[in-house]
PDB file of C-alpha atoms in Angstrom:
ATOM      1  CA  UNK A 259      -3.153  43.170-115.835  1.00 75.00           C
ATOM      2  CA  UNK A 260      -0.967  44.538-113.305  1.00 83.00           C
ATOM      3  CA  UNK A 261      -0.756  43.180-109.690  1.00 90.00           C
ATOM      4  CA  UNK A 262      -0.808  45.925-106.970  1.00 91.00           C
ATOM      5  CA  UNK A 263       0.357  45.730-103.697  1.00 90.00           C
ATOM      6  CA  UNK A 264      -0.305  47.643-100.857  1.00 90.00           C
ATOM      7  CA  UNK A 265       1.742  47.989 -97.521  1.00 87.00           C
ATOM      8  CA  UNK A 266       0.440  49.326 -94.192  1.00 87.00           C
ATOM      9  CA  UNK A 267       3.594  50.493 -91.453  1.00 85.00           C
ATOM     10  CA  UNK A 268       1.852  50.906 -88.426  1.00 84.00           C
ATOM     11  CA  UNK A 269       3.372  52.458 -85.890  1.00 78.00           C
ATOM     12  CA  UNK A 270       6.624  52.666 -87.539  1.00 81.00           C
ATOM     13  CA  UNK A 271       7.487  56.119 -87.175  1.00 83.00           C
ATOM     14  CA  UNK A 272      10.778  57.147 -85.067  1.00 91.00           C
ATOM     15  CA  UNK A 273       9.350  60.495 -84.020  1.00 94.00           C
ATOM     16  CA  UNK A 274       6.009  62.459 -83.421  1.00 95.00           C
ATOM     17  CA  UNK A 275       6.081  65.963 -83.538  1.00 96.00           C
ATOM     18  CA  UNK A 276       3.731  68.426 -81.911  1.00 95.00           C
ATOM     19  CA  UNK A 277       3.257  72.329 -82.426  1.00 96.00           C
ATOM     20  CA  UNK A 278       2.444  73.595 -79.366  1.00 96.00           C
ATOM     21  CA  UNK A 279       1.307  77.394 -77.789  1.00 95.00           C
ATOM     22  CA  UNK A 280       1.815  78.167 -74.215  1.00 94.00           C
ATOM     23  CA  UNK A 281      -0.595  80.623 -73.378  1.00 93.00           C
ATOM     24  CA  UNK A 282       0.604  82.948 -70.845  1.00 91.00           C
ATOM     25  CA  UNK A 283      -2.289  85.711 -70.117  1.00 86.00           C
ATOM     26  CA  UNK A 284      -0.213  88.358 -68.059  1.00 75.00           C
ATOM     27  CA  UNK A 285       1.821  90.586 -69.591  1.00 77.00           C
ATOM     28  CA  UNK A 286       5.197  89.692 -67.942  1.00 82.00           C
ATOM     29  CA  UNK A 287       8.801  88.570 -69.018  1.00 88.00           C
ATOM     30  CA  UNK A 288       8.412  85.719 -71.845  1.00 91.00           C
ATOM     31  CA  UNK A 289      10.473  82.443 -71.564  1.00 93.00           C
ATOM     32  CA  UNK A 290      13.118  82.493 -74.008  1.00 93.00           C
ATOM     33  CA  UNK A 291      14.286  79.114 -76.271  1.00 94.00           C
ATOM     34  CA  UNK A 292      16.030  77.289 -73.274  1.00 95.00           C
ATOM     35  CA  UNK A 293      13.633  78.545 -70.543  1.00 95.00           C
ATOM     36  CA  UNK A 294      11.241  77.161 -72.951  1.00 95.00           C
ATOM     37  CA  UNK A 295      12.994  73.518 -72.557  1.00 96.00           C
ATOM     38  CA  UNK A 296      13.104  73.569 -69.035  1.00 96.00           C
ATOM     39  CA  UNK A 297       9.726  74.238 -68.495  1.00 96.00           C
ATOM     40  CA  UNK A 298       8.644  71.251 -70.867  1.00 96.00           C
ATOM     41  CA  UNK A 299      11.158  68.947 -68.969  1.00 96.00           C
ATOM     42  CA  UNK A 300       9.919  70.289 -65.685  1.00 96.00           C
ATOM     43  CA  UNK A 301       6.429  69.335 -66.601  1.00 96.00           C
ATOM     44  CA  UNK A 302       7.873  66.003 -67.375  1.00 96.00           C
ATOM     45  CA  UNK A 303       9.632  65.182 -64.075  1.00 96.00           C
ATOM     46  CA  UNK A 304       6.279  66.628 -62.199  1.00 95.00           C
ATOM     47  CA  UNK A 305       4.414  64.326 -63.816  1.00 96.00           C
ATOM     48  CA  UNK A 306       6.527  61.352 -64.908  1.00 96.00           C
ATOM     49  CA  UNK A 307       9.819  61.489 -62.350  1.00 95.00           C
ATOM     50  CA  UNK A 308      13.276  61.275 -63.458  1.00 96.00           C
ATOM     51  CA  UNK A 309      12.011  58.853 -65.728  1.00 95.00           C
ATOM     52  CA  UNK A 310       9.588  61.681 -67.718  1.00 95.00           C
ATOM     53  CA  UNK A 311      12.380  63.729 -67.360  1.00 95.00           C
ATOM     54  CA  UNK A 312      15.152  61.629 -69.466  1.00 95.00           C
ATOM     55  CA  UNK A 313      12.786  61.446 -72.125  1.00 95.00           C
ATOM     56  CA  UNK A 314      14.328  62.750 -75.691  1.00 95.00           C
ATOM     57  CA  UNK A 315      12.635  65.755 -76.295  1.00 95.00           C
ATOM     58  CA  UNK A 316      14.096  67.963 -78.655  1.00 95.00           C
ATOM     59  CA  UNK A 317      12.538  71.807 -79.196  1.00 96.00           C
ATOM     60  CA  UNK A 318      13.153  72.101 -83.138  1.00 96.00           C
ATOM     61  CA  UNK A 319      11.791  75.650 -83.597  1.00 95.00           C
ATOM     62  CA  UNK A 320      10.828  78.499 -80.640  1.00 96.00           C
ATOM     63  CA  UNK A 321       9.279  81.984 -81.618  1.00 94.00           C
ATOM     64  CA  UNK A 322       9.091  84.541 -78.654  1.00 92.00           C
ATOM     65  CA  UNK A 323       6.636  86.777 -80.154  1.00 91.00           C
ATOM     66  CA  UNK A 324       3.805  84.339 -80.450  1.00 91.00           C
ATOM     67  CA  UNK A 325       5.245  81.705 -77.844  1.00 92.00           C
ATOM     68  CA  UNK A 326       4.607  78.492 -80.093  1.00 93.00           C
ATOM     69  CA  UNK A 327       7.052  75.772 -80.638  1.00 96.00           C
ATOM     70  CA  UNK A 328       7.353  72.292 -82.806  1.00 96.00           C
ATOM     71  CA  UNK A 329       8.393  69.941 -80.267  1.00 96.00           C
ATOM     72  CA  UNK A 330       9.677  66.143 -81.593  1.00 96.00           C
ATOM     73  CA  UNK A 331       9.324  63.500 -79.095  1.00 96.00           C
ATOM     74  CA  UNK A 332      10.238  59.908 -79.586  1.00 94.00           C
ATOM     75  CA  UNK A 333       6.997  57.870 -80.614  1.00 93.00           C
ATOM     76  CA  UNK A 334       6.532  56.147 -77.338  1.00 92.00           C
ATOM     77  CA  UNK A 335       7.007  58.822 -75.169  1.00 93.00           C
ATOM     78  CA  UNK A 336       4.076  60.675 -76.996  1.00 95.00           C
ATOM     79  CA  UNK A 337       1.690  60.265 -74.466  1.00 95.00           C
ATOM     80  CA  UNK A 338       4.013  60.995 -71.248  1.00 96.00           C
ATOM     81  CA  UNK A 339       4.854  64.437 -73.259  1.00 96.00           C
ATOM     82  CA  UNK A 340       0.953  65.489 -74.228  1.00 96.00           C
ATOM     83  CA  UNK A 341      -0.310  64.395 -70.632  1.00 96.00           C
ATOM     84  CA  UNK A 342       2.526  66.365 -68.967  1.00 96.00           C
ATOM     85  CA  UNK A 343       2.069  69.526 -70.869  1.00 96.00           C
ATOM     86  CA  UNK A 344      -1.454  69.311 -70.072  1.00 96.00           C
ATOM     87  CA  UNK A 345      -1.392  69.138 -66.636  1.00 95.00           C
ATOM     88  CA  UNK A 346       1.337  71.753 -66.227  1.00 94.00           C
ATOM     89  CA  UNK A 347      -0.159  75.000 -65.247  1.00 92.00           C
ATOM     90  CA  UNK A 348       2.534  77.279 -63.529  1.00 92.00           C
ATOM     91  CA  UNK A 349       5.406  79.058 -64.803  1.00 90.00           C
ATOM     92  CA  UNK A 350       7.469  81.277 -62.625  1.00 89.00           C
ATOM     93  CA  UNK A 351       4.208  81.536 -60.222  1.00 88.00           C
ATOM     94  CA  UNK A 352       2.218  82.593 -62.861  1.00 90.00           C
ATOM     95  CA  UNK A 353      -0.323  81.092 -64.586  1.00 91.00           C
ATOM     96  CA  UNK A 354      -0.243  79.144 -68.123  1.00 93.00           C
ATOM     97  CA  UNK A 355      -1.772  76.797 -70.091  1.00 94.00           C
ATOM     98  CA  UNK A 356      -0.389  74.587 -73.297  1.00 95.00           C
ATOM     99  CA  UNK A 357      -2.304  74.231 -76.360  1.00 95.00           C
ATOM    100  CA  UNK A 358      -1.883  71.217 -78.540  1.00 95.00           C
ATOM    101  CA  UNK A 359      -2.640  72.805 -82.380  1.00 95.00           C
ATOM    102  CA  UNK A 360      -0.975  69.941 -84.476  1.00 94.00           C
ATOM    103  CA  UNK A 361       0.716  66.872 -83.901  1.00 95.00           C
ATOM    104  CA  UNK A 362       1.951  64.505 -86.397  1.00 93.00           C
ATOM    105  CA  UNK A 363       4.705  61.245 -87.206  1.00 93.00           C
ATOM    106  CA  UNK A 364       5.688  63.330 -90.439  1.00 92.00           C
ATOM    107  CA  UNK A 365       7.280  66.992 -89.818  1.00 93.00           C
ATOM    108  CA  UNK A 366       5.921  67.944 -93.621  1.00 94.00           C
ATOM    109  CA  UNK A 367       2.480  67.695 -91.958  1.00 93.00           C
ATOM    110  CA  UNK A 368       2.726  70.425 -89.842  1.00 93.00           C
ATOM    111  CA  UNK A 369       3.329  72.992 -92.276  1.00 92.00           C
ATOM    112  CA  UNK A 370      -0.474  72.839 -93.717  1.00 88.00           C
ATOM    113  CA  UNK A 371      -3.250  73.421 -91.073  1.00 89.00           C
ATOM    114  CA  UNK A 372      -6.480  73.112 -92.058  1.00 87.00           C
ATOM    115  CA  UNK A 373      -7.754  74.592 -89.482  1.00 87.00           C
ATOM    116  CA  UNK A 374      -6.400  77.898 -90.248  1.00 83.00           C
ATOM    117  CA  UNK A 375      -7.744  77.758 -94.207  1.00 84.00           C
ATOM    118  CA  UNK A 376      -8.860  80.698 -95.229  1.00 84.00           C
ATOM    119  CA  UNK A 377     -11.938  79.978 -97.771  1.00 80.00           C
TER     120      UNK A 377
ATOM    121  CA  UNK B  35     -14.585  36.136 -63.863  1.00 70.00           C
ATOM    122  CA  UNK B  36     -12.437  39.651 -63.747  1.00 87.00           C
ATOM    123  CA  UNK B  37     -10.705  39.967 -60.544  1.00 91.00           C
ATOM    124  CA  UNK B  38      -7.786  41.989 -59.478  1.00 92.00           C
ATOM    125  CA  UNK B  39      -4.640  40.833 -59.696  1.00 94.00           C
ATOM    126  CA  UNK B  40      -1.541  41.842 -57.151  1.00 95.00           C
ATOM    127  CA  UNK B  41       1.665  41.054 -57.194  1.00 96.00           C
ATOM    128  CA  UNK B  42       3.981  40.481 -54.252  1.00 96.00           C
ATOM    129  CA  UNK B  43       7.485  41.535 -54.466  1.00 96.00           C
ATOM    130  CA  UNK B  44       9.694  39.863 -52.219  1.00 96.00           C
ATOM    131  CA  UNK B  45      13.059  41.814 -51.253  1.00 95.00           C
ATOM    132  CA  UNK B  46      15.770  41.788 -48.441  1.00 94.00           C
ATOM    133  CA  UNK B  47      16.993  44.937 -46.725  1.00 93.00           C
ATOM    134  CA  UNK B  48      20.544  45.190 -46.800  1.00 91.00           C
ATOM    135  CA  UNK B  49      22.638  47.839 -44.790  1.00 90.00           C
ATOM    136  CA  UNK B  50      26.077  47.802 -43.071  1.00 88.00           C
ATOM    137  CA  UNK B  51      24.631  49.573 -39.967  1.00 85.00           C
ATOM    138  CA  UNK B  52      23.407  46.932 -37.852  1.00 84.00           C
ATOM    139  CA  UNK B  53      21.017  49.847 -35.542  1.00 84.00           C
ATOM    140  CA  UNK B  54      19.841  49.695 -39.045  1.00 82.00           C
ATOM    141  CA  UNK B  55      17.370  46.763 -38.056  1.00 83.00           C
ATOM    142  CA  UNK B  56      15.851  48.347 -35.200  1.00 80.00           C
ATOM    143  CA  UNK B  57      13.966  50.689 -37.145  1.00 79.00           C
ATOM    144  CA  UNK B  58      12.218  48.576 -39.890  1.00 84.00           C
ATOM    145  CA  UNK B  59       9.112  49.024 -39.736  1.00 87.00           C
ATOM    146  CA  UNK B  60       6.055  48.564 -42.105  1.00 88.00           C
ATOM    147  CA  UNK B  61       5.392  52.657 -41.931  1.00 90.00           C
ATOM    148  CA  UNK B  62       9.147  53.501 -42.518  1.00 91.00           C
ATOM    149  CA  UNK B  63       9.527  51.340 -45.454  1.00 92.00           C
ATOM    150  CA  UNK B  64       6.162  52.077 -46.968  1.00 93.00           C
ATOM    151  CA  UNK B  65       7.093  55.870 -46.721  1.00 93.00           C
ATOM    152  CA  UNK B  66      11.012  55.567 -48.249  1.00 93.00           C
ATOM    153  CA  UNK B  67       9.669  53.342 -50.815  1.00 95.00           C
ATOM    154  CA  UNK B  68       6.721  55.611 -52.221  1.00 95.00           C
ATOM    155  CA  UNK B  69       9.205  58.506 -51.305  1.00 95.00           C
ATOM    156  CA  UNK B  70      11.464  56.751 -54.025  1.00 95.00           C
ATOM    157  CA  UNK B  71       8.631  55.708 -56.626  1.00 96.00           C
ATOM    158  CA  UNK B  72       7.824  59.793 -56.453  1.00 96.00           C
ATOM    159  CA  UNK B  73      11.232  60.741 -57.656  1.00 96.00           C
ATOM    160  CA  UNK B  74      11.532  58.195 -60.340  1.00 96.00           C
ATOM    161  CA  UNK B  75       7.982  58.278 -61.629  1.00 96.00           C
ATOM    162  CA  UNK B  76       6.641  61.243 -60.434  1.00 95.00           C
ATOM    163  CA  UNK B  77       2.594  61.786 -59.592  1.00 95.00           C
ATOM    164  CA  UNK B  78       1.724  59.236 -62.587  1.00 96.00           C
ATOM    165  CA  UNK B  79       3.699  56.789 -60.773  1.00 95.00           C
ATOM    166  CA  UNK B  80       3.006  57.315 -57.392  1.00 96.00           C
ATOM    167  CA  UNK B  81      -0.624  56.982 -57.933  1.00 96.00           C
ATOM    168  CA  UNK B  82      -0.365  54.200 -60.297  1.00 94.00           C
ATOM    169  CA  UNK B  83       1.751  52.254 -57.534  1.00 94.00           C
ATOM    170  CA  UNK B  84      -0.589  53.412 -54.334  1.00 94.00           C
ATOM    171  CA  UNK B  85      -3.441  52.011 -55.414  1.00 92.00           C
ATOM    172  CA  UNK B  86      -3.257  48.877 -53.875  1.00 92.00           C
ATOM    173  CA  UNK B  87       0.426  49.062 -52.057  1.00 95.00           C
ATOM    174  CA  UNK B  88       1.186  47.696 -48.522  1.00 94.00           C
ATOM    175  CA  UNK B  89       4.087  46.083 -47.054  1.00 95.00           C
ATOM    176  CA  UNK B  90       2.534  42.824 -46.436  1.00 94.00           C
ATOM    177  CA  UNK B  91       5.020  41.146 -44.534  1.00 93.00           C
ATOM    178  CA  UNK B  92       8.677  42.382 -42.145  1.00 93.00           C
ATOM    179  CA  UNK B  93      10.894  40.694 -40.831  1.00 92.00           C
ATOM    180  CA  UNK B  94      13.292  42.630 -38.335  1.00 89.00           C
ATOM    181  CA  UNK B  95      15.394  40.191 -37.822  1.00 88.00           C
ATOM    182  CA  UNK B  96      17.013  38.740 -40.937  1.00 89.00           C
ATOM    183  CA  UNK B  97      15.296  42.094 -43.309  1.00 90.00           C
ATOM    184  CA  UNK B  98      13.015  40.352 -45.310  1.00 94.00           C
ATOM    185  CA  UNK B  99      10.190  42.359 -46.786  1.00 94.00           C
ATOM    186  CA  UNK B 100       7.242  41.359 -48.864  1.00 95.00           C
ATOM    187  CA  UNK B 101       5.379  44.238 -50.575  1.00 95.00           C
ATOM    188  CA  UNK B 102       2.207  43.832 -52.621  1.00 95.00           C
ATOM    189  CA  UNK B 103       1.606  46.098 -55.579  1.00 95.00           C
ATOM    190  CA  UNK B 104      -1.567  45.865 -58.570  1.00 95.00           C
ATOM    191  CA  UNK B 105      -0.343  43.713 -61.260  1.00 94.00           C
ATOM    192  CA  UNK B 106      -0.373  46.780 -64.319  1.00 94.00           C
ATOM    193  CA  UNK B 107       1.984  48.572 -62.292  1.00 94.00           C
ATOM    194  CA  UNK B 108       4.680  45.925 -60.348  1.00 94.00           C
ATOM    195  CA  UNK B 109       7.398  47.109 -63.114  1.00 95.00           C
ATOM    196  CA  UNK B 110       7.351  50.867 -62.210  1.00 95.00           C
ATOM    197  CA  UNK B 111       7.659  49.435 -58.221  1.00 95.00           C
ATOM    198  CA  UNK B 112      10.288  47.252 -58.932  1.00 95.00           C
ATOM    199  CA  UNK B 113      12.335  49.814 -61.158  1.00 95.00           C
ATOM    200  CA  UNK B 114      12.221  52.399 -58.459  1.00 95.00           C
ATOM    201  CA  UNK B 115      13.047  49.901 -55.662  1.00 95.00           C
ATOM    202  CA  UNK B 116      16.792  50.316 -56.592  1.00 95.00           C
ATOM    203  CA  UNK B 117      16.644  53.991 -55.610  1.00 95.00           C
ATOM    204  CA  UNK B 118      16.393  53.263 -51.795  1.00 94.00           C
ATOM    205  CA  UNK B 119      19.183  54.962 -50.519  1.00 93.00           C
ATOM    206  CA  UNK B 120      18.141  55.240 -46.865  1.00 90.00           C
ATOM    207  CA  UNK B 121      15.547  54.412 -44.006  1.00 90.00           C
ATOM    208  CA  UNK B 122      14.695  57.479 -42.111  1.00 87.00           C
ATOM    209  CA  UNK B 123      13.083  57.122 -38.477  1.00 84.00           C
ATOM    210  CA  UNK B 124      12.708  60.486 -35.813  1.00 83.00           C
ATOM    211  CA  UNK B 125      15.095  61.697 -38.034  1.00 81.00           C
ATOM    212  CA  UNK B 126      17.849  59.513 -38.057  1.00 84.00           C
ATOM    213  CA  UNK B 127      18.878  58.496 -41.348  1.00 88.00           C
ATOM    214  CA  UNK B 128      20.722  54.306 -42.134  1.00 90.00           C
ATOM    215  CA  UNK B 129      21.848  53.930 -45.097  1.00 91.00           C
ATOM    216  CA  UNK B 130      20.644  50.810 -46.740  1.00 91.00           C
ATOM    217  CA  UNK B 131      19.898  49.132 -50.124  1.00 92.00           C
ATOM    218  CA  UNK B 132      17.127  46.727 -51.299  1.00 93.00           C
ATOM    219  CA  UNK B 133      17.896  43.523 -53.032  1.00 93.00           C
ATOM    220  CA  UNK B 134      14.884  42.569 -54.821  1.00 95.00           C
ATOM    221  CA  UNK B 135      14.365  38.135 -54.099  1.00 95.00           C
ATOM    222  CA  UNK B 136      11.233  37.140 -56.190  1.00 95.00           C
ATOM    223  CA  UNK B 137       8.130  38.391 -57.880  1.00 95.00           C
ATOM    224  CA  UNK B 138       4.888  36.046 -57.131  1.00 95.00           C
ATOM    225  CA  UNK B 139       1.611  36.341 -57.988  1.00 94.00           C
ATOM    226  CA  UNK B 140       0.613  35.559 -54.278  1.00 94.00           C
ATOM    227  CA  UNK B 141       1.938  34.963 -50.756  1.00 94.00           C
ATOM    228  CA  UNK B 142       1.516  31.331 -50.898  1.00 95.00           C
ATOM    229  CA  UNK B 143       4.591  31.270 -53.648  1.00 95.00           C
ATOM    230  CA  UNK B 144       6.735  33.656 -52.096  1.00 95.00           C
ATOM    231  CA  UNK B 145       6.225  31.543 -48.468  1.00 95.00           C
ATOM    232  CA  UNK B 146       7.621  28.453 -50.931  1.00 95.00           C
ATOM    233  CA  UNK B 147      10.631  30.764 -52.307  1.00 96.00           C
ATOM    234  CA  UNK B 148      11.373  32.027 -49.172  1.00 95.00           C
ATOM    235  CA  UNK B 149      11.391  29.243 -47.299  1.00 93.00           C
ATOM    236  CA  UNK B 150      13.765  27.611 -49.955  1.00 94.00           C
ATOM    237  CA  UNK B 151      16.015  30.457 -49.645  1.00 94.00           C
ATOM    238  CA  UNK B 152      16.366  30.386 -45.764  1.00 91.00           C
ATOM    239  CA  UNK B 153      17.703  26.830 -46.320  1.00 87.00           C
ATOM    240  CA  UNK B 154      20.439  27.730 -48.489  1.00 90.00           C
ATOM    241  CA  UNK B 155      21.121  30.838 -46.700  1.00 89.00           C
ATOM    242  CA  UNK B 156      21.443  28.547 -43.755  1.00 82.00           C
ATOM    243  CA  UNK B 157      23.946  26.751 -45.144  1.00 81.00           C
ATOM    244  CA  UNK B 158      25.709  29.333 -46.895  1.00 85.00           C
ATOM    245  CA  UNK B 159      26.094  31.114 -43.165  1.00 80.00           C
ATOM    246  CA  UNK B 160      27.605  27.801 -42.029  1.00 79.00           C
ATOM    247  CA  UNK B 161      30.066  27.559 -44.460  1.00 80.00           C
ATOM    248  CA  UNK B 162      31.138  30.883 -43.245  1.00 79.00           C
ATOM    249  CA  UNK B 163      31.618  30.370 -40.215  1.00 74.00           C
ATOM    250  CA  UNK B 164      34.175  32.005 -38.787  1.00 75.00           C
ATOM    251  CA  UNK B 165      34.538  29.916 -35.452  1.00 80.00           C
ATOM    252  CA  UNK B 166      33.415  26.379 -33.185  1.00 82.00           C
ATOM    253  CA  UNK B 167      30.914  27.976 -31.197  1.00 83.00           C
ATOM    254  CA  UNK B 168      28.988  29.767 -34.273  1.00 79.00           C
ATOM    255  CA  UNK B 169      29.171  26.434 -36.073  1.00 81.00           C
ATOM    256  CA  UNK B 170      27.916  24.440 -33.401  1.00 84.00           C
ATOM    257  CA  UNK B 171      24.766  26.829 -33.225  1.00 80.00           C
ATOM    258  CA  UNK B 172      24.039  26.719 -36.778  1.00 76.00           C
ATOM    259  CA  UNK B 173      24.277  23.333 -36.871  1.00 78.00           C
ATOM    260  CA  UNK B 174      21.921  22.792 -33.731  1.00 82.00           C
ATOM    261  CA  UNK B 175      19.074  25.080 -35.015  1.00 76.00           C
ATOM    262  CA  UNK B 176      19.945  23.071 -38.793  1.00 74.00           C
ATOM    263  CA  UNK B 177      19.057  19.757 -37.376  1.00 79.00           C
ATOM    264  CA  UNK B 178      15.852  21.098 -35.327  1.00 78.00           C
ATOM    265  CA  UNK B 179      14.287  21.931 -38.376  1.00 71.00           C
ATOM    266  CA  UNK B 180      11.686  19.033 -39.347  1.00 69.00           C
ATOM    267  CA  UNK B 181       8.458  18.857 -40.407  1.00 67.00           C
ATOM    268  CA  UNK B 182       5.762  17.524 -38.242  1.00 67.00           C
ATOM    269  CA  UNK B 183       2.619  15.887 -39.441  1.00 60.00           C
ATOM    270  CA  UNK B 184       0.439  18.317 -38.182  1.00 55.00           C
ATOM    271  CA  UNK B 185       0.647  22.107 -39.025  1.00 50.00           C
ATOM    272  CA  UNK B 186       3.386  21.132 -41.329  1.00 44.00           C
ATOM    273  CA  UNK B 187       2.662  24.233 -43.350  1.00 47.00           C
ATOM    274  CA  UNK B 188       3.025  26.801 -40.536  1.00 44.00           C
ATOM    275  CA  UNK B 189       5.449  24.961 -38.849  1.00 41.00           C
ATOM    276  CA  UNK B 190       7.846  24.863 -41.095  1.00 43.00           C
ATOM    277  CA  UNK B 191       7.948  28.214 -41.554  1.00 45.00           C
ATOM    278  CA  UNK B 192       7.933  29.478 -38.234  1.00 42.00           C
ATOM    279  CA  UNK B 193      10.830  26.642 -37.787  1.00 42.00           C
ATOM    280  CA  UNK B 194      13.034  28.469 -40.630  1.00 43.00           C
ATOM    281  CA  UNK B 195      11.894  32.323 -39.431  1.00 43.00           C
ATOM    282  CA  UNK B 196      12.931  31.371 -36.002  1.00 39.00           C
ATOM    283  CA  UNK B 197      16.366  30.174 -36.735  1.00 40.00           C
ATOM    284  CA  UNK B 198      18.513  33.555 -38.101  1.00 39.00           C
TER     285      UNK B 198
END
């Protein structure tokens, strides 16, 4: 009979990643890829300082049209990035809101969302 | 038995201005201190930091400060002390710098510690001396400091505080 072993990593990931959709209501100029960076490090130093600020966060992809990005953040800064992004709610005196739709240690997982499944 | 837990950072204002002393105060040094805990850490920080923050204890005359902080968050204090740049007071600005002493987990310790360190700064500032009369002095107030049986505690203390 054959021996099997299991092995849990917890916590072992480098990276989370998060695909993200600012909502922006108003019809007016949209943010393009490095607008889009400084508003996510903005909402960092509001919230977090210069210390928020310095935190690796890299925008991987950025699509105008539909304003959603895959952000990668390194794993302990996870919850310094969601909480700022939350509370941000002004861009350029207008008003905006992030929404959270995935967020995941492994990239590959954001390509499938169940959410969207079309039965 | 769940209790709240402070801790007491003890640090020494340094600056090469010497009107620099005449305005520390507790309200000028609470303000640049949160002012710098703002920048580093932001709203998070300042609010984590405020909750239970006062400057506990000043001393004008040689700059020694004790501030007290909660427990979960003496590490962001003490990381953002560093950024002091400057006292402000009716807008005149002294440049200055905190040097961070000793961390306690209440007064009683950093009395001990800083009662210990007044010694050796005592006589560190004699070896320095640059002439007679200085030495003399130092060596005066040196020898008047004794413990009595009574009030040692207190004495001893106001003793070392007394003597620059």
């Amino acid at each position: 009979a054959a021996t099997f072993e299991r092995r849990v990593l917890r916590r072992a990931a480098e990276h989370h990643y998060l695909r993200v959709r600012l909502e922006l209501p108003d019809g007016g100029a949209r943010p393009n890829a490095a607008q889009f960076k400084q508003l996510v490090v903005t909402a960092l130093r509001e919230l977090h300082g210069e210390v928020g600020a310095a935190l690796p966060v890299d925008v991987l992809t950025y699509e105008e049209k539909t304003l959603s990005a895959i952000l990668r953040v390194i794993s302990s800064g996870l919850v310094k990035l969601w909480s700022a992004l939350t509370l941000l709610s002004f861009y350029q005196n207008r008003r905006c809101a992030f929404r959270v739709l995935q967020t995941s240690p492994f990239l590959l997982a954001l390509s499938g969302n169940s959410r969207e499944l079309v039965l | 038995m769940v209790r709240f837990k402070n801790r007491y950072v003890l640090c020494e204002v340094v600056s090469e201005d010497p009107r620099c002393r005449q305005c520390i105060e507790d309200r000028t040094l609470g303000h640049a201190v949160r002012d710098a805990i703002a920048r580093v850490h932001g709203d998070y920080g300042l609010a984590c930091c405020s909750i239970s923050f006062t400057v506990k204890y000043l001393n004008a005359y040689t700059g020694t400060v004790l501030l007290r902080c909660r427990k979960d968050s003496y590490r962001l204090l003490c990381s953002a002390l560093p950024f002091v740049r400057y006292l402000e007071n009716r807008a005149q600005r002294y440049p200055c710098f905190l040097n961070t002493l000793h961390v306690g987990g209440t007064v009683r310790t950093c009395q001990k510690f800083l009662i210990q360190y007044n010694r050796t700064q005592l006589l560190r500032l004699l070896q320095n001396c640059s002439n007679e009369e200085e030495r003399q002095c130092i060596q005066k107030s040196l020898l008047s400091c004794s413990l009595t049986e009574e009030q040692s505690q207190s004495g001893d203390e106001e003793e070392d505080d007394g003597t620059e």
